[in-house]
């Protein structure tokens, strides 16, 4: 599908879209769903298990959640997100999920087309974002109903696709297909453009002195021009769209608001050590999964080194373990560190991850002083270097060094979003403007209830960029952004009506 229809926005630079969303993963999809006019209401028969929250919801039952005071509703709620609206929306969609319950959502959805806010969602691949890149992974993930988006139950969809549904375990490729189908069945396709690559997002300014109505990007102007002479206006989004034959077609769009929903899987984290570029060192789960599935590591006596203490590293451990490939698992934290992700996951819902955590605690090198045949953990260790002869040097927190022969290494220490299209690579948007944006260490600093960037008006961020890696919680970002934009739209319409009355217009 071309970026724009025959009524070409590209050919008419005067057209300014209300919203452009960069990223078409679950964050971007959910935002498009709500910008398209879908509104959540408290179901007539629903009773939320949190009596205080239910009382608040009853006070304004006739209003959609988008039209209510999110700060008031969020007050006092606790959950595994630092963003209060994310916790609120999650507890409405999945009441008491953290206690292992599978209560139905207390919300029902209505399509109110008069609330539609025109927007485009730009993505490199099909709707679903990074989930399409996880195809080929040999692992299933704990699903429950947490991966689904509003209005289409995953279990209902998947039951129509396969006959045997065992528990809540699904393949990532199924989730990717679900997201792609969701965009189609919800009628959102007109808002989505695939094969788009963003090269710059910059703020346009209008000259206050000339007031000639001409916009300009002053980042290219001589430094002596003071920005104080200009007022901020709209955003200019430049990039290119790849056609069927792979050739790039440049485009330029203008938008009043930009929402960043790019996720955080663009650039895998690196150790930045000697030998890290050797071909036996992988930096992603798909790479490692492909090597396993092709049988390259099967039957090897030497272990695979896995670096990292997050869920992706745990996936790699499970992948190797289930294929009888011995593992050396290296991570910097203590096994009792409260920040380990395993401590935040219910055992009942994530038994396989807790199996890995149990091995991390009980099968460590310090306890056994030798490598175990299937798995050995090295808490509070880091990799010093890799050698061309497939050896690696590890160092403990006390400074003790050890050398091991490997069959391969997998470095899974997180990833960084690619915000190269923003000035300063987007660093200025973070809590610490001197560091790159990361999901955990330095997320984008936002208003807690609108998701608008604190350091840039009319720029919003949601999902992993603001610390919400789980699909459960990134849906709250869509609610916060939609409420903010809908409120501003109402104010504009009210102002227009008031001006019209002042001019004697009925």
GROMACS .gro file of C-alpha atoms in nm, residues 58-281:
model
  224
   58UNK     CA    1  -1.971   0.381   3.927
   59UNK     CA    2  -1.957   0.758   3.988
   60UNK     CA    3  -1.920   0.822   3.615
   61UNK     CA    4  -2.059   0.503   3.463
   62UNK     CA    5  -2.213   0.696   3.174
   63UNK     CA    6  -1.872   0.827   3.063
   64UNK     CA    7  -1.607   0.633   2.875
   65UNK     CA    8  -1.279   0.581   3.059
   66UNK     CA    9  -1.118   0.818   2.806
   67UNK     CA   10  -1.341   1.098   2.936
   68UNK     CA   11  -1.270   1.038   3.304
   69UNK     CA   12  -1.002   1.166   3.540
   70UNK     CA   13  -0.722   0.910   3.502
   71UNK     CA   14  -0.527   1.047   3.797
   72UNK     CA   15  -0.829   1.001   4.024
   73UNK     CA   16  -0.893   0.649   3.901
   74UNK     CA   17  -0.526   0.550   3.928
   75UNK     CA   18  -0.481   0.673   4.283
   76UNK     CA   19  -0.381   0.398   4.526
   77UNK     CA   20  -0.338   0.124   4.264
   78UNK     CA   21  -0.022  -0.087   4.262
   79UNK     CA   22   0.126  -0.303   3.988
   80UNK     CA   23   0.439  -0.399   3.799
   81UNK     CA   24   0.464  -0.077   3.602
   82UNK     CA   25   0.595   0.259   3.717
   83UNK     CA   26   0.332   0.433   3.502
   84UNK     CA   27   0.003   0.475   3.693
   85UNK     CA   28  -0.223   0.477   3.386
   86UNK     CA   29  -0.063   0.151   3.271
   87UNK     CA   30  -0.148  -0.006   3.606
   88UNK     CA   31  -0.503   0.134   3.593
   89UNK     CA   32  -0.580   0.009   3.242
   90UNK     CA   33  -0.427  -0.330   3.317
   91UNK     CA   34  -0.641  -0.378   3.628
   92UNK     CA   35  -0.952  -0.286   3.427
   93UNK     CA   36  -0.865  -0.529   3.146
   94UNK     CA   37  -0.721  -0.806   3.368
   95UNK     CA   38  -0.849  -0.766   3.727
   96UNK     CA   39  -0.620  -0.925   3.989
   97UNK     CA   40  -0.408  -1.092   3.719
   98UNK     CA   41  -0.099  -1.076   3.941
   99UNK     CA   42  -0.274  -1.303   4.190
  100UNK     CA   43  -0.321  -1.570   3.924
  101UNK     CA   44  -0.689  -1.496   3.854
  102UNK     CA   45  -0.837  -1.493   3.507
  103UNK     CA   46  -1.128  -1.258   3.573
  104UNK     CA   47  -1.296  -1.110   3.264
  105UNK     CA   48  -1.240  -0.746   3.177
  106UNK     CA   49  -1.482  -0.504   3.341
  107UNK     CA   50  -1.487  -0.298   3.021
  108UNK     CA   51  -1.688  -0.318   2.702
  109UNK     CA   52  -1.597  -0.127   2.387
  110UNK     CA   53  -1.807   0.095   2.161
  111UNK     CA   54  -1.706   0.236   1.824
  112UNK     CA   55  -1.795   0.607   1.834
  113UNK     CA   56  -1.688   0.736   1.496
  114UNK     CA   57  -1.731   1.100   1.590
  115UNK     CA   58  -1.426   1.055   1.814
  116UNK     CA   59  -1.206   0.951   1.522
  117UNK     CA   60  -0.877   1.144   1.510
  118UNK     CA   61  -0.704   1.118   1.169
  119UNK     CA   62  -0.363   0.951   1.198
  120UNK     CA   63  -0.103   0.739   1.024
  121UNK     CA   64   0.092   0.451   1.178
  122UNK     CA   65   0.431   0.396   1.014
  123UNK     CA   66   0.622   0.069   1.046
  124UNK     CA   67   0.913  -0.111   0.881
  125UNK     CA   68   0.722  -0.438   0.842
  126UNK     CA   69   0.366  -0.567   0.878
  127UNK     CA   70   0.156  -0.468   1.181
  128UNK     CA   71   0.293  -0.643   1.487
  129UNK     CA   72   0.639  -0.488   1.480
  130UNK     CA   73   0.920  -0.690   1.633
  131UNK     CA   74   0.697  -0.993   1.690
  132UNK     CA   75   0.740  -1.080   1.322
  133UNK     CA   76   1.117  -1.096   1.373
  134UNK     CA   77   1.073  -1.357   1.645
  135UNK     CA   78   0.939  -1.615   1.401
  136UNK     CA   79   1.154  -1.924   1.397
  137UNK     CA   80   1.216  -1.906   1.771
  138UNK     CA   81   1.178  -2.254   1.913
  139UNK     CA   82   1.032  -2.135   2.239
  140UNK     CA   83   0.681  -2.077   2.355
  141UNK     CA   84   0.606  -1.799   2.601
  142UNK     CA   85   0.361  -1.771   2.887
  143UNK     CA   86   0.057  -1.605   2.743
  144UNK     CA   87  -0.250  -1.612   2.961
  145UNK     CA   88  -0.466  -1.346   2.797
  146UNK     CA   89  -0.205  -1.078   2.854
  147UNK     CA   90  -0.079  -1.047   2.498
  148UNK     CA   91  -0.418  -0.965   2.350
  149UNK     CA   92  -0.538  -0.621   2.249
  150UNK     CA   93  -0.879  -0.472   2.337
  151UNK     CA   94  -1.186  -0.607   2.161
  152UNK     CA   95  -1.047  -0.938   2.029
  153UNK     CA   96  -0.969  -1.221   2.269
  154UNK     CA   97  -0.657  -1.409   2.170
  155UNK     CA   98  -0.806  -1.741   2.280
  156UNK     CA   99  -1.107  -1.691   2.052
  157UNK     CA  100  -0.881  -1.609   1.759
  158UNK     CA  101  -0.632  -1.890   1.815
  159UNK     CA  102  -0.909  -2.149   1.863
  160UNK     CA  103  -1.022  -2.079   1.507
  161UNK     CA  104  -0.666  -2.135   1.379
  162UNK     CA  105  -0.570  -2.463   1.545
  163UNK     CA  106  -0.760  -2.750   1.696
  164UNK     CA  107  -0.548  -2.839   1.996
  165UNK     CA  108  -0.488  -2.564   2.250
  166UNK     CA  109  -0.276  -2.691   2.536
  167UNK     CA  110  -0.264  -2.449   2.824
  168UNK     CA  111  -0.153  -2.093   2.762
  169UNK     CA  112   0.165  -2.157   2.563
  170UNK     CA  113   0.186  -2.007   2.215
  171UNK     CA  114   0.453  -1.941   1.956
  172UNK     CA  115   0.567  -1.583   1.890
  173UNK     CA  116   0.468  -1.623   1.524
  174UNK     CA  117   0.108  -1.684   1.637
  175UNK     CA  118   0.112  -1.358   1.829
  176UNK     CA  119   0.252  -1.179   1.521
  177UNK     CA  120  -0.030  -1.320   1.306
  178UNK     CA  121  -0.285  -1.222   1.571
  179UNK     CA  122  -0.167  -0.859   1.567
  180UNK     CA  123  -0.174  -0.848   1.187
  181UNK     CA  124  -0.526  -0.995   1.186
  182UNK     CA  125  -0.634  -0.751   1.461
  183UNK     CA  126  -0.557  -0.449   1.241
  184UNK     CA  127  -0.765  -0.600   0.961
  185UNK     CA  128  -1.066  -0.712   1.164
  186UNK     CA  129  -1.086  -0.383   1.355
  187UNK     CA  130  -1.086  -0.185   1.031
  188UNK     CA  131  -0.761  -0.003   1.102
  189UNK     CA  132  -0.577  -0.082   0.774
  190UNK     CA  133  -0.636   0.263   0.625
  191UNK     CA  134  -0.420   0.411   0.902
  192UNK     CA  135  -0.123   0.175   0.855
  193UNK     CA  136   0.170   0.204   0.615
  194UNK     CA  137   0.432  -0.070   0.591
  195UNK     CA  138   0.791  -0.069   0.462
  196UNK     CA  139   0.847   0.285   0.590
  197UNK     CA  140   1.179   0.402   0.731
  198UNK     CA  141   1.205   0.731   0.918
  199UNK     CA  142   1.517   0.942   0.864
  200UNK     CA  143   1.425   1.260   1.051
  201UNK     CA  144   1.159   1.404   1.278
  202UNK     CA  145   1.212   1.774   1.337
  203UNK     CA  146   1.018   2.064   1.478
  204UNK     CA  147   0.913   2.339   1.239
  205UNK     CA  148   0.909   2.700   1.354
  206UNK     CA  149   0.726   3.011   1.240
  207UNK     CA  150   0.905   3.345   1.232
  208UNK     CA  151   0.738   3.583   1.478
  209UNK     CA  152   0.896   3.890   1.321
  210UNK     CA  153   0.814   3.828   0.955
  211UNK     CA  154   0.486   3.652   1.031
  212UNK     CA  155   0.481   3.559   0.662
  213UNK     CA  156   0.316   3.226   0.730
  214UNK     CA  157   0.619   3.031   0.612
  215UNK     CA  158   0.739   2.738   0.819
  216UNK     CA  159   1.106   2.654   0.840
  217UNK     CA  160   1.336   2.412   1.009
  218UNK     CA  161   1.581   2.642   1.190
  219UNK     CA  162   1.821   2.359   1.272
  220UNK     CA  163   1.980   2.428   0.930
  221UNK     CA  164   1.995   2.807   0.978
  222UNK     CA  165   2.304   3.000   1.089
  223UNK     CA  166   2.368   2.976   1.462
  224UNK     CA  167   2.334   3.351   1.519
  225UNK     CA  168   1.957   3.331   1.462
  226UNK     CA  169   1.800   3.311   1.807
  227UNK     CA  170   1.528   3.051   1.855
  228UNK     CA  171   1.345   3.297   2.078
  229UNK     CA  172   1.237   3.478   1.761
  230UNK     CA  173   1.039   3.175   1.652
  231UNK     CA  174   0.738   2.991   1.786
  232UNK     CA  175   0.715   2.612   1.770
  233UNK     CA  176   0.461   2.481   1.525
  234UNK     CA  177   0.428   2.137   1.369
  235UNK     CA  178   0.647   1.834   1.307
  236UNK     CA  179   0.811   1.742   0.980
  237UNK     CA  180   0.859   1.366   0.931
  238UNK     CA  181   1.093   1.259   0.652
  239UNK     CA  182   1.182   0.912   0.537
  240UNK     CA  183   1.137   0.665   0.254
  241UNK     CA  184   0.906   0.380   0.168
  242UNK     CA  185   1.039   0.068  -0.003
  243UNK     CA  186   0.839  -0.046  -0.305
  244UNK     CA  187   0.784  -0.409  -0.409
  245UNK     CA  188   1.114  -0.413  -0.599
  246UNK     CA  189   1.302  -0.272  -0.299
  247UNK     CA  190   1.362   0.076  -0.436
  248UNK     CA  191   1.320   0.362  -0.184
  249UNK     CA  192   1.061   0.634  -0.245
  250UNK     CA  193   1.118   0.945  -0.028
  251UNK     CA  194   0.829   1.107   0.156
  252UNK     CA  195   0.769   1.407   0.377
  253UNK     CA  196   0.474   1.436   0.615
  254UNK     CA  197   0.359   1.709   0.851
  255UNK     CA  198   0.190   1.643   1.184
  256UNK     CA  199   0.061   1.837   1.480
  257UNK     CA  200   0.154   1.550   1.713
  258UNK     CA  201   0.400   1.261   1.692
  259UNK     CA  202   0.376   0.945   1.903
  260UNK     CA  203   0.690   0.733   1.945
  261UNK     CA  204   0.600   0.364   1.966
  262UNK     CA  205   0.921   0.216   1.826
  263UNK     CA  206   0.987  -0.044   2.095
  264UNK     CA  207   1.340  -0.114   2.212
  265UNK     CA  208   1.465  -0.408   2.005
  266UNK     CA  209   1.644  -0.218   1.726
  267UNK     CA  210   2.000  -0.232   1.857
  268UNK     CA  211   2.111  -0.532   2.069
  269UNK     CA  212   2.325  -0.443   2.370
  270UNK     CA  213   2.696  -0.514   2.337
  271UNK     CA  214   2.964  -0.591   2.593
  272UNK     CA  215   3.217  -0.376   2.404
  273UNK     CA  216   3.501  -0.620   2.472
  274UNK     CA  217   3.778  -0.783   2.274
  275UNK     CA  218   3.663  -1.056   2.033
  276UNK     CA  219   3.293  -0.972   2.047
  277UNK     CA  220   3.272  -0.963   1.667
  278UNK     CA  221   3.391  -1.322   1.617
  279UNK     CA  222   3.133  -1.525   1.419
  280UNK     CA  223   3.066  -1.761   1.711
  281UNK     CA  224   2.930  -1.471   1.923
   0.00000   0.00000   0.00000
